[in-house]
Amino acid sequence: MFKEIKIRPLRWLAILVYFVILFFCAIELNFLWLFGYTPEMDDIRNPILSVSSEVYFADGKLIGKYYRENRSPVSIDSISPNLINALVATEDVRFYKHGGVDMYSVTTGLWSTAKGDRRGASTITQQLAKNLFSTRKRKSQGLIKHVPFFRTVVFKIKEWLTAYKIEHVYDKKKILELYFNTVPFGNNSFGIKTASLKYFHKNPNEVNPAEAAMLIGMLKATSTYNPINNPEKALERRNVVLRQMEKYEFLKKPEADANIAKPLGLDLSYVDQNSTGDSYLRQAVEKWLKKWCKENDYDLYEDGLKIYTTIDSKLQQYAEEAVAEKMRMLQRRFYNIWGDKNPWRDSKGVEIKDFLLKAEQRLPIYALLKKKYNGDTVQIQNYFNTKKKMTVFTWKGERDTTMSSVDSIKYYTKLLNTGMMTMEPSTGKIKVWIGGIDYKYFKYDHVNQSKRQAGSTFKPFAYLTALDNGYSPCDKFTDKPVSINYTYEGKKETWSPNNADWNFTYMDMSLRWAMGRSVNSITAQVTEKVGWDKVVEYAHKAGIESPLKAIPSVSLGSNDVSVYEMVRAYSTFLNKGKKVDPLLVTKITDNRGKIVAEFTLKEEQVISPETAWLMLYMFRGGMEEPGGTSQALWEYNDLWKKNNQIGGKTGTSSDYVDGWYMGITKDLVTGIWVGDDDRSVHFTTSESGEGSHTALPIFGSFMTKVYNDPKSGYTYGQFPKPWVKINKKYDCPSPRLHIDTGEVDTSWAPIDTTMTPTLEPTGPVNIP
């Protein structure tokens, strides 16, 4: 066929054109599955902006969806000409002249790139093809994706083919409309309506040239030119767009100059009242899957996935009920203690005078106000003191009110919060996840985002270290003053801890009694004997991932850790010494029901089964030893049927800032933190602020609800019998209490640890 063409250059050109056409056809038809899927004409005529993914409880009940409902579509007639002009001037000045692909721009772009001035040549229609049909995503790729340069060529040709199809189906106005409704603008804003409301509290038909230029300028890089995080760069980019509008005669020079002189003029006061369905749990799943989605090129918000979690819907409900019940009570207690006084205090109890000012300065809007008013603090304070209508969280439901920003800071700072997680150590499955008291008003997740001082809930890692290095639960130490000299970062220090009640009994105590009663002096001695660096090592072994300072006070919980880490580490004891990677998701299917991922238990033996079992025996001491700090659980009668056993550890940080409870049953480990988001706001006394009075009641209420539901799947029962032969002495005699006086009998008469004590010791022995 080509031999008939006598002129050689024309013949070679014809051959080239022929093979180019064949190549395009092969891509369009996905020949031999080499090139992946290319949108068909039906796809173009009926575009789907996104398919929401759904996330489920373990029993199949729907938790929520991942969707971009804020991609609110608007017609082209509702979009300001300023936006259209800014887009065309910046992204595709020949938009009205090409048929989807601008070959002139492609040619000049290649020539510029060859000279070292790389610039893109994608048209608005090509960008729409990528936004609508994800032509570069995994599911649009074939075997050719493994060939780097060739892969890029194929991607680009797919965009061209899709762009030509779009231009064949739609006119230019409709293409612009589709583009504006699908393009992302950062800060989880998709589509021009959401973006204009988000940044200027205006509808898309109301924006002026400067505002339009800023929005269009963001399209080059939504993070780099984000006006909230990078206002200087956003302003610079906006002015580039305005000059482009001037260059292509969409603006006259005086008008362009006037708009360039304007500040950004952000108005971030818009609140989307229709944003529903979000929760701590939904966000936790998204975070848990973030790496997987990136590695596998999935978008939770668009790809119609079905995600099956490990969360038990009944247990989650019982936990939420327990949290609401007890936190409401704790909040009343907190208000009663402080009354009209401000609770933000330093370690000596003195009110922090500049607290509110610093709280204002931490808000994102403060920097914008500072720029707007050129640092005029009077005008800034006028803004914060001006009363506004707002809806606030209360334990009686949302309340519409009028208050200033300062009043709002005061109000929310006084609200206590919590984090709670329950895990089944044998499977690694997370059964309960509560990130706070209300996700709508408190986005910060107190399970895995927040890290706080663990207080005495960290002490078990000192006893773990001791048991794994020659000690037994029956070994005795004396409760007496102790001073430890050490060097940290080149400085010589001395540490002399007090007990929580500021008293020393001078009694010999077994390790089990000391841990159960949470005696600081003995924990310090144990830490000195085994080495604080060893305690850090064992904490990391068990599952703590946060950095820990290797200093003597490490065992008293001086470091910040998360609820997630603590539950994981405590689960190691119930899981026969095997550390697990907690599971939040078991499987994921695509929108056709095909399984695309399954997640299974990963565990590692980190301590011996003998030591793990001995630690469970130690935890029971909190209930069974005189003065055990978990004994407030005896008030929950329904917990103690059928000889049920529970182990646990309370924790309280200095000044009653953080209250903790770590509870262990034969099946589950639960971690709970209670406190204020600001550490300078806290309770004032042990009776109100210790973990045994804040976090423990939530655990008691939760487990009562679980046990009272015969269908929960979790029953009463004793801790497991030893998994292996126990070579160390552990069934050691415990002191008894004198019935008449409530005093501890130091004669060490044996005690039946399966019996429920009928009398607790008097005096301040409930040590955090």
mmCIF file of C-alpha atoms in Angstrom, residues 57 59 61 311-321 431-432 702 705-706 709-713:
data_model
loop_
_atom_site.group_PDB
_atom_site.id
_atom_site.type_symbol
_atom_site.label_atom_id
_atom_site.label_comp_id
_atom_site.label_asym_id
_atom_site.label_seq_id
_atom_site.Cartn_x
_atom_site.Cartn_y
_atom_site.Cartn_z
ATOM 1 C CA PHE A 57 -19.465 -2.206 62.024
ATOM 2 C CA ASP A 59 -21.887 -6.971 62.421
ATOM 3 C CA LYS A 61 -24.442 -2.148 60.419
ATOM 4 C CA ILE A 311 -15.876 -2.327 65.901
ATOM 5 C CA ASP A 312 -18.709 -4.074 67.753
ATOM 6 C CA SER A 313 -21.863 -1.957 67.376
ATOM 7 C CA LYS A 314 -23.305 -3.071 70.725
ATOM 8 C CA LEU A 315 -20.105 -2.469 72.673
ATOM 9 C CA GLN A 316 -19.679 0.885 70.938
ATOM 10 C CA GLN A 317 -23.211 1.849 71.962
ATOM 11 C CA TYR A 318 -22.643 0.777 75.585
ATOM 12 C CA ALA A 319 -19.376 2.709 75.709
ATOM 13 C CA GLU A 320 -20.996 5.833 74.313
ATOM 14 C CA GLU A 321 -23.805 5.558 76.864
ATOM 15 C CA LYS A 431 -14.050 -3.229 69.616
ATOM 16 C CA VAL A 432 -14.690 0.308 70.881
ATOM 17 C CA PHE A 702 -19.458 0.165 80.427
ATOM 18 C CA LYS A 705 -23.812 -2.873 80.354
ATOM 19 C CA VAL A 706 -21.743 -5.456 78.476
ATOM 20 C CA ASP A 709 -26.454 -8.139 77.678
ATOM 21 C CA PRO A 710 -26.382 -11.917 77.173
ATOM 22 C CA LYS A 711 -25.989 -11.336 73.432
ATOM 23 C CA SER A 712 -22.878 -9.179 73.756
ATOM 24 C CA GLY A 713 -20.629 -12.209 73.357
#
